[in-house]
Short mmCIF file of C-alpha atoms in Angstrom, two decimals:
data_model
loop_
_atom_site.label_atom_id
_atom_site.label_comp_id
_atom_site.label_asym_id
_atom_site.label_seq_id
_atom_site.Cartn_x
_atom_site.Cartn_y
_atom_site.Cartn_z
CA MET A 753 0.00 0.00 0.00
CA PRO A 754 1.19 3.59 -0.61
CA SER A 755 2.68 5.56 2.28
CA GLN A 756 0.10 7.83 3.92
CA VAL A 757 0.58 10.93 6.04
CA ILE A 758 -2.22 11.47 8.53
CA ILE A 759 -2.73 14.81 10.23
CA ARG A 760 -4.55 14.65 13.55
CA GLU A 761 -6.14 17.61 15.25
CA LEU A 762 -5.38 17.58 18.95
CA GLY A 763 -7.81 18.83 21.57
CA SER A 764 -11.57 19.16 21.30
CA ARG A 765 -11.84 21.08 18.03
CA SER A 766 -13.25 19.03 15.16
CA ARG A 767 -12.47 19.83 11.54
CA ARG A 768 -11.02 18.33 8.43
CA TYR A 769 -7.59 19.25 7.22
CA GLY A 770 -6.60 18.72 3.63
CA ASN A 771 -8.59 17.75 0.58
CA GLU A 772 -10.33 14.66 -0.72
CA GLU A 773 -6.99 13.14 -1.63
CA HIS A 774 -6.15 13.03 2.07
CA ARG A 775 -9.36 11.71 3.57
CA ASN A 776 -8.32 10.30 6.92
CA ARG A 777 -8.09 13.58 8.77
CA GLU A 778 -11.07 13.98 11.04
CA TYR A 779 -9.99 14.90 14.50
CA GLY A 780 -11.45 15.16 17.97
CA SER A 781 -15.06 15.63 18.85
CA ARG A 782 -17.19 18.59 19.79
CA GLU A 783 -20.34 18.71 21.82
CA ARG A 784 -23.28 20.11 19.92
CA GLY A 785 -23.85 23.77 20.65
CA ASN A 786 -20.25 24.55 21.66
CA ARG A 787 -18.64 27.40 19.74
CA GLU A 788 -14.98 27.38 18.83
CA PRO A 789 -12.77 30.44 19.23
CA GLU A 790 -11.53 31.93 15.99
CA THR A 791 -8.28 30.33 14.85
CA GLN A 792 -5.41 32.82 15.06
CA LEU A 793 -2.63 30.36 14.23
CA THR A 794 -2.23 26.77 13.04
CA CYS A 795 0.73 24.91 14.54
CA PHE A 796 1.97 21.73 12.87
CA LEU A 797 3.71 19.30 15.26
CA ILE A 798 6.01 16.56 13.90
CA HIS A 799 6.95 13.64 16.14
CA HIS A 800 10.22 11.91 17.04
CA SER A 801 11.60 8.58 15.78
CA GLY A 802 9.34 5.76 16.91
CA GLY A 803 6.66 8.23 17.94
CA SER A 804 3.21 9.16 16.67
CA ALA A 805 0.92 12.16 16.44
CA THR A 806 -0.89 11.40 19.69
CA GLY A 807 2.37 11.82 21.62
CA TYR A 808 1.84 15.58 21.44
CA ALA A 809 -1.52 15.48 23.24
CA PRO A 810 0.01 16.47 26.64
CA LEU A 811 1.57 19.57 25.07
CA ALA A 812 -1.54 20.59 23.14
CA GLU A 813 -3.35 21.09 26.45
CA HIS A 814 -1.00 24.01 27.18
CA LEU A 815 -1.37 25.80 23.84
CA PRO A 816 -3.73 28.78 23.42
CA PRO A 817 -7.38 27.94 22.64
CA THR A 818 -7.11 30.18 19.59
CA TRP A 819 -4.42 27.92 18.14
CA ARG A 820 -5.19 24.92 16.00
CA ALA A 821 -2.75 22.12 16.88
CA LEU A 822 -2.27 19.67 14.01
CA ALA A 823 0.01 16.71 14.68
CA VAL A 824 1.58 15.15 11.60
CA GLU A 825 1.74 11.36 11.74
CA LEU A 826 4.40 9.90 9.48
CA PRO A 827 3.70 6.71 7.48
CA GLY A 828 3.99 3.21 8.88
CA ARG A 829 2.42 3.65 12.35
CA GLY A 830 -0.86 4.27 14.11
CA ALA A 831 -3.77 4.31 11.68
CA SER A 832 -1.40 3.58 8.78
CA VAL A 833 0.37 0.63 10.42
CA GLY A 834 1.05 -2.04 7.81
CA GLU A 835 1.61 0.53 5.09
CA SER A 836 5.05 1.08 3.66
CA ALA A 837 7.39 3.26 5.67
CA CYS A 838 9.51 5.74 3.74
CA GLY A 839 13.09 4.77 2.99
CA ASP A 840 14.77 8.18 3.21
CA MET A 841 14.10 11.86 3.75
CA ALA A 842 13.45 12.60 0.08
CA GLU A 843 10.73 9.94 -0.10
CA LEU A 844 9.25 11.10 3.19
CA MET A 845 9.10 14.73 2.08
CA ALA A 846 7.37 13.70 -1.14
CA HIS A 847 4.46 12.65 1.09
CA VAL A 848 4.67 15.20 3.92
CA ALA A 849 5.04 18.37 1.84
CA PRO A 850 1.83 18.05 -0.18
CA ALA A 851 -0.13 16.79 2.83
CA VAL A 852 0.76 19.94 4.79
CA LEU A 853 1.50 22.65 2.25
CA ASP A 854 -1.21 22.09 -0.35
CA ASN A 855 -3.68 23.53 2.16
CA ALA A 856 -1.40 25.63 4.32
CA PRO A 857 -3.20 28.51 6.07
CA ASP A 858 -1.87 32.04 5.89
CA ARG A 859 -0.64 32.03 9.49
CA TYR A 860 1.07 28.86 10.60
CA ALA A 861 4.06 27.60 12.53
CA VAL A 862 5.99 24.32 12.41
CA PHE A 863 7.57 22.45 15.31
CA GLY A 864 9.42 19.14 15.33
CA HIS A 865 11.24 17.06 17.92
CA SER A 866 14.22 14.80 17.10
CA LEU A 867 13.45 13.22 13.69
CA GLY A 868 10.56 15.68 13.59
CA ALA A 869 13.03 18.58 13.76
CA LEU A 870 14.74 17.45 10.55
CA VAL A 871 11.39 16.88 8.85
CA ALA A 872 10.18 20.29 10.01
CA TYR A 873 13.33 21.95 8.66
CA GLU A 874 13.01 20.28 5.25
CA LEU A 875 9.29 21.10 5.19
CA VAL A 876 9.99 24.78 5.80
CA ARG A 877 12.66 24.77 3.09
CA GLU A 878 10.06 23.47 0.66
CA ALA A 879 7.45 25.93 1.93
CA GLU A 880 9.78 28.85 1.30
CA ARG A 881 10.55 27.53 -2.19
CA ARG A 882 6.80 27.59 -2.84
CA GLY A 883 6.45 31.07 -1.40
CA VAL A 884 4.24 29.92 1.50
CA GLY A 885 6.75 29.92 4.37
CA PRO A 886 5.57 29.78 7.98
CA ALA A 887 5.79 32.49 10.61
CA TRP A 888 8.12 30.39 12.78
CA LEU A 889 10.07 27.14 12.96
CA GLY A 890 10.75 25.34 16.23
CA VAL A 891 13.26 22.49 16.43
CA SER A 892 13.96 20.30 19.44
CA GLY A 893 16.34 17.51 20.39
CA SER A 894 18.28 17.52 17.13
CA PRO A 895 21.70 18.66 15.96
CA ALA A 896 21.74 21.21 13.16
CA PRO A 897 21.03 19.45 9.84
CA HIS A 898 24.57 19.81 8.50
CA ARG A 899 25.96 18.34 11.75
CA ILE A 900 23.83 15.17 11.80
CA ARG A 901 26.51 13.02 10.20
CA ASP A 902 29.11 14.35 12.65
CA ARG A 903 26.94 13.24 15.54
CA LEU A 904 26.18 9.74 14.23
CA PRO A 905 29.21 7.43 13.97
CA GLU A 906 27.16 4.40 12.88
CA ARG A 907 23.84 3.36 11.37
CA ARG A 908 21.49 2.70 14.28
CA ASP A 909 18.83 1.30 11.96
CA LEU A 910 21.19 -1.64 11.39
CA TRP A 911 21.42 -2.46 15.09
CA PRO A 912 20.00 -5.82 16.24
CA ARG A 913 16.65 -5.89 18.00
CA GLU A 914 18.16 -6.21 21.48
CA ARG A 915 20.30 -3.10 21.03
CA LEU A 916 17.34 -1.06 19.79
CA VAL A 917 15.32 -2.11 22.85
CA ALA A 918 18.22 -1.05 25.07
CA PHE A 919 18.32 2.25 23.18
CA LEU A 920 14.64 2.81 23.95
CA ARG A 921 15.31 2.17 27.63
CA GLU A 922 18.30 4.51 27.70
CA LEU A 923 16.38 7.41 26.18
CA GLY A 924 13.37 7.02 28.45
CA GLY A 925 9.91 8.04 27.37
CA THR A 926 8.68 4.44 27.03
CA PRO A 927 6.95 2.82 30.03
CA GLU A 928 8.87 -0.23 31.19
CA GLU A 929 5.74 -2.38 31.21
CA MET A 930 5.38 -1.82 27.46
CA LEU A 931 8.91 -3.09 26.92
CA GLU A 932 7.91 -6.36 28.58
CA ILE A 933 5.23 -7.21 25.98
CA PRO A 934 6.85 -8.98 22.98
CA ASP A 935 4.24 -7.96 20.40
CA VAL A 936 4.41 -4.32 21.50
CA VAL A 937 8.20 -4.37 21.39
CA ASP A 938 8.15 -5.88 17.89
CA TYR A 939 5.90 -3.04 16.71
CA MET A 940 8.00 -0.34 18.39
CA VAL A 941 11.28 -1.71 17.05
CA THR A 942 9.89 -1.92 13.51
CA VAL A 943 8.72 1.70 13.58
CA LEU A 944 11.88 2.93 15.30
CA ARG A 945 14.18 1.14 12.85
CA ALA A 946 12.42 2.69 9.85
CA ASP A 947 12.58 6.17 11.38
CA LEU A 948 16.25 5.83 12.34
CA ARG A 949 17.01 4.87 8.75
CA ILE A 950 15.67 8.28 7.67
CA VAL A 951 17.81 10.13 10.24
CA ASP A 952 20.97 8.08 9.84
CA THR A 953 21.01 8.24 6.03
CA TYR A 954 20.12 11.94 5.96
CA GLU A 955 22.51 14.13 4.01
CA HIS A 956 22.06 17.87 4.16
CA ILE A 957 21.97 19.46 0.71
CA GLU A 958 23.28 22.99 0.78
CA GLY A 959 20.97 25.71 -0.44
CA PRO A 960 19.76 29.19 0.44
CA PRO A 961 19.32 29.75 4.18
CA LEU A 962 15.81 30.10 5.53
CA SER A 963 14.19 33.47 6.09
CA THR A 964 12.05 32.06 8.92
CA PRO A 965 12.80 32.77 12.60
CA VAL A 966 14.00 29.63 14.37
CA SER A 967 13.78 28.57 18.02
CA VAL A 968 16.03 25.74 19.20
CA PHE A 969 14.87 23.72 22.23
CA SER A 970 16.86 21.10 24.12
CA GLY A 971 17.34 19.12 27.29
CA ASP A 972 20.61 19.89 29.05
CA ALA A 973 21.41 16.17 29.41
CA ASP A 974 20.17 14.98 26.02
CA PRO A 975 22.77 12.50 24.68
CA LEU A 976 21.49 12.97 21.12
CA ALA A 977 21.67 16.77 20.98
CA GLU A 978 24.66 18.13 22.84
CA HIS A 979 25.05 21.90 22.75
CA GLU A 980 28.07 21.77 20.43
CA PHE A 981 25.83 20.30 17.72
CA LEU A 982 22.96 22.73 18.32
CA ASN A 983 24.85 25.94 17.67
CA GLY A 984 24.91 25.23 13.93
CA TRP A 985 21.20 26.02 13.66
CA ARG A 986 22.33 29.67 13.47
CA GLU A 987 23.73 28.93 10.03
CA ARG A 988 20.46 27.64 8.66
CA THR A 989 18.48 30.90 8.64
CA LEU A 990 18.99 34.61 7.98
CA ALA A 991 16.38 35.38 10.62
CA PRO A 992 17.01 35.49 14.39
CA VAL A 993 17.62 32.24 16.25
CA SER A 994 16.81 31.75 19.94
CA PHE A 995 17.88 28.92 22.24
CA HIS A 996 16.02 27.42 25.19
CA SER A 997 17.19 24.64 27.48
CA TRP A 998 15.51 22.63 30.25
CA PRO A 999 16.81 20.09 32.75
CA GLY A 1000 16.42 16.59 31.38
CA GLY A 1001 17.23 14.17 28.61
CA HIS A 1002 15.88 13.58 25.14
CA PHE A 1003 12.23 13.81 26.19
CA TYR A 1004 12.65 16.81 28.49
CA LEU A 1005 9.72 18.66 26.87
CA PHE A 1006 7.22 16.11 28.19
CA ASP A 1007 8.64 16.52 31.70
CA HIS A 1008 8.08 20.30 31.55
CA PRO A 1009 5.01 20.71 29.32
CA GLU A 1010 3.70 23.96 30.81
CA SER A 1011 6.96 25.92 30.83
CA PHE A 1012 7.99 24.45 27.48
CA CYS A 1013 4.75 25.56 25.82
CA LYS A 1014 4.99 28.96 27.47
CA SER A 1015 8.35 29.54 25.79
CA LEU A 1016 7.12 28.13 22.48
CA VAL A 1017 4.08 30.41 22.47
CA ALA A 1018 6.15 33.46 23.43
CA ASP A 1019 8.58 32.85 20.56
CA VAL A 1020 5.77 32.32 18.05
CA ASN A 1021 4.05 35.51 19.18
CA SER A 1022 7.33 37.41 18.88
CA ALA A 1023 7.77 36.12 15.33
CA LEU A 1024 4.20 37.09 14.45
CA SER A 1025 4.71 40.59 15.82
CA GLY A 1026 7.83 41.03 13.69
CA THR A 1027 10.12 41.36 16.70
CA PRO A 1028 11.50 37.85 17.24
CA ALA A 1029 13.70 37.14 20.21
CA ALA A 1030 17.34 38.04 19.68
CA ALA A 1031 19.76 35.23 19.04
CA ARG A 1032 21.93 34.21 21.99
CA GLU A 1033 25.61 34.88 21.40
CA GLU A 1034 26.81 31.81 23.26
CA MET A 1035 25.14 28.52 24.14
CA GLU A 1036 26.15 29.11 27.77
CA ASP A 1037 23.71 32.03 27.76
CA ALA A 1038 20.82 29.80 26.64
CA GLU A 1039 17.67 30.27 28.63
CA SER A 1040 17.42 27.71 31.41
CA HIS A 1041 14.18 26.48 32.97
CA GLY A 1042 14.08 24.74 36.31
#
């Protein structure tokens, strides 16, 4: 079956996103008689390796009610489990870009964590090529695109099953009881391996820098996104870049959902107002949240 990108609306608002070519996009539920606030911004959220759209539900609770939170679910998981996963970033973007950009609203932002950060970056590159760039790009838990290969000494997608399970345990974010169920582990390893193939074979193709403001988020103990690899995000845009750091590892943002979303919203609002936060001169000056 062809790879399918599903976009899920998080929260209680119920609408369709996309066109008839992308049918499976009905999200949430709404009690009859309830009125929705007018949408002021649409925020696309792109998940990490091995993750899914629903993983962003805890964060969506802390976003403004006037925002529409749309979580992008990459092929090969969730409702599209059993369908073909994409083999590399180029193939993935051939599915993600039209699913998001063919119906992009006038005011939107893009955020991605880990694998999602790379996808978000490539999506914004394509959006700017089309002349429909977003107001803001947020990236989390990922080295700058041109530093990915420096950070990865080996292909993790080629690791044996046992090592991938150990990797899941080391990163955290997966309940231990789930790692004790063989069928669940088989599913998680299959999805994770396909996603890691996209990251670990990714090669950044040089091109014009973005014109979109960028915010870089990280955990101060994230083994996959040390500060020395984050600083390169400055080179990927002509617009201001801001840095934010929290205590924690790779999934720090889910440990600090309220303060994380507060910073995210503040940066988006600054970008919308035309006065984005100034770039930090040194990573040591990055904003820290306790």
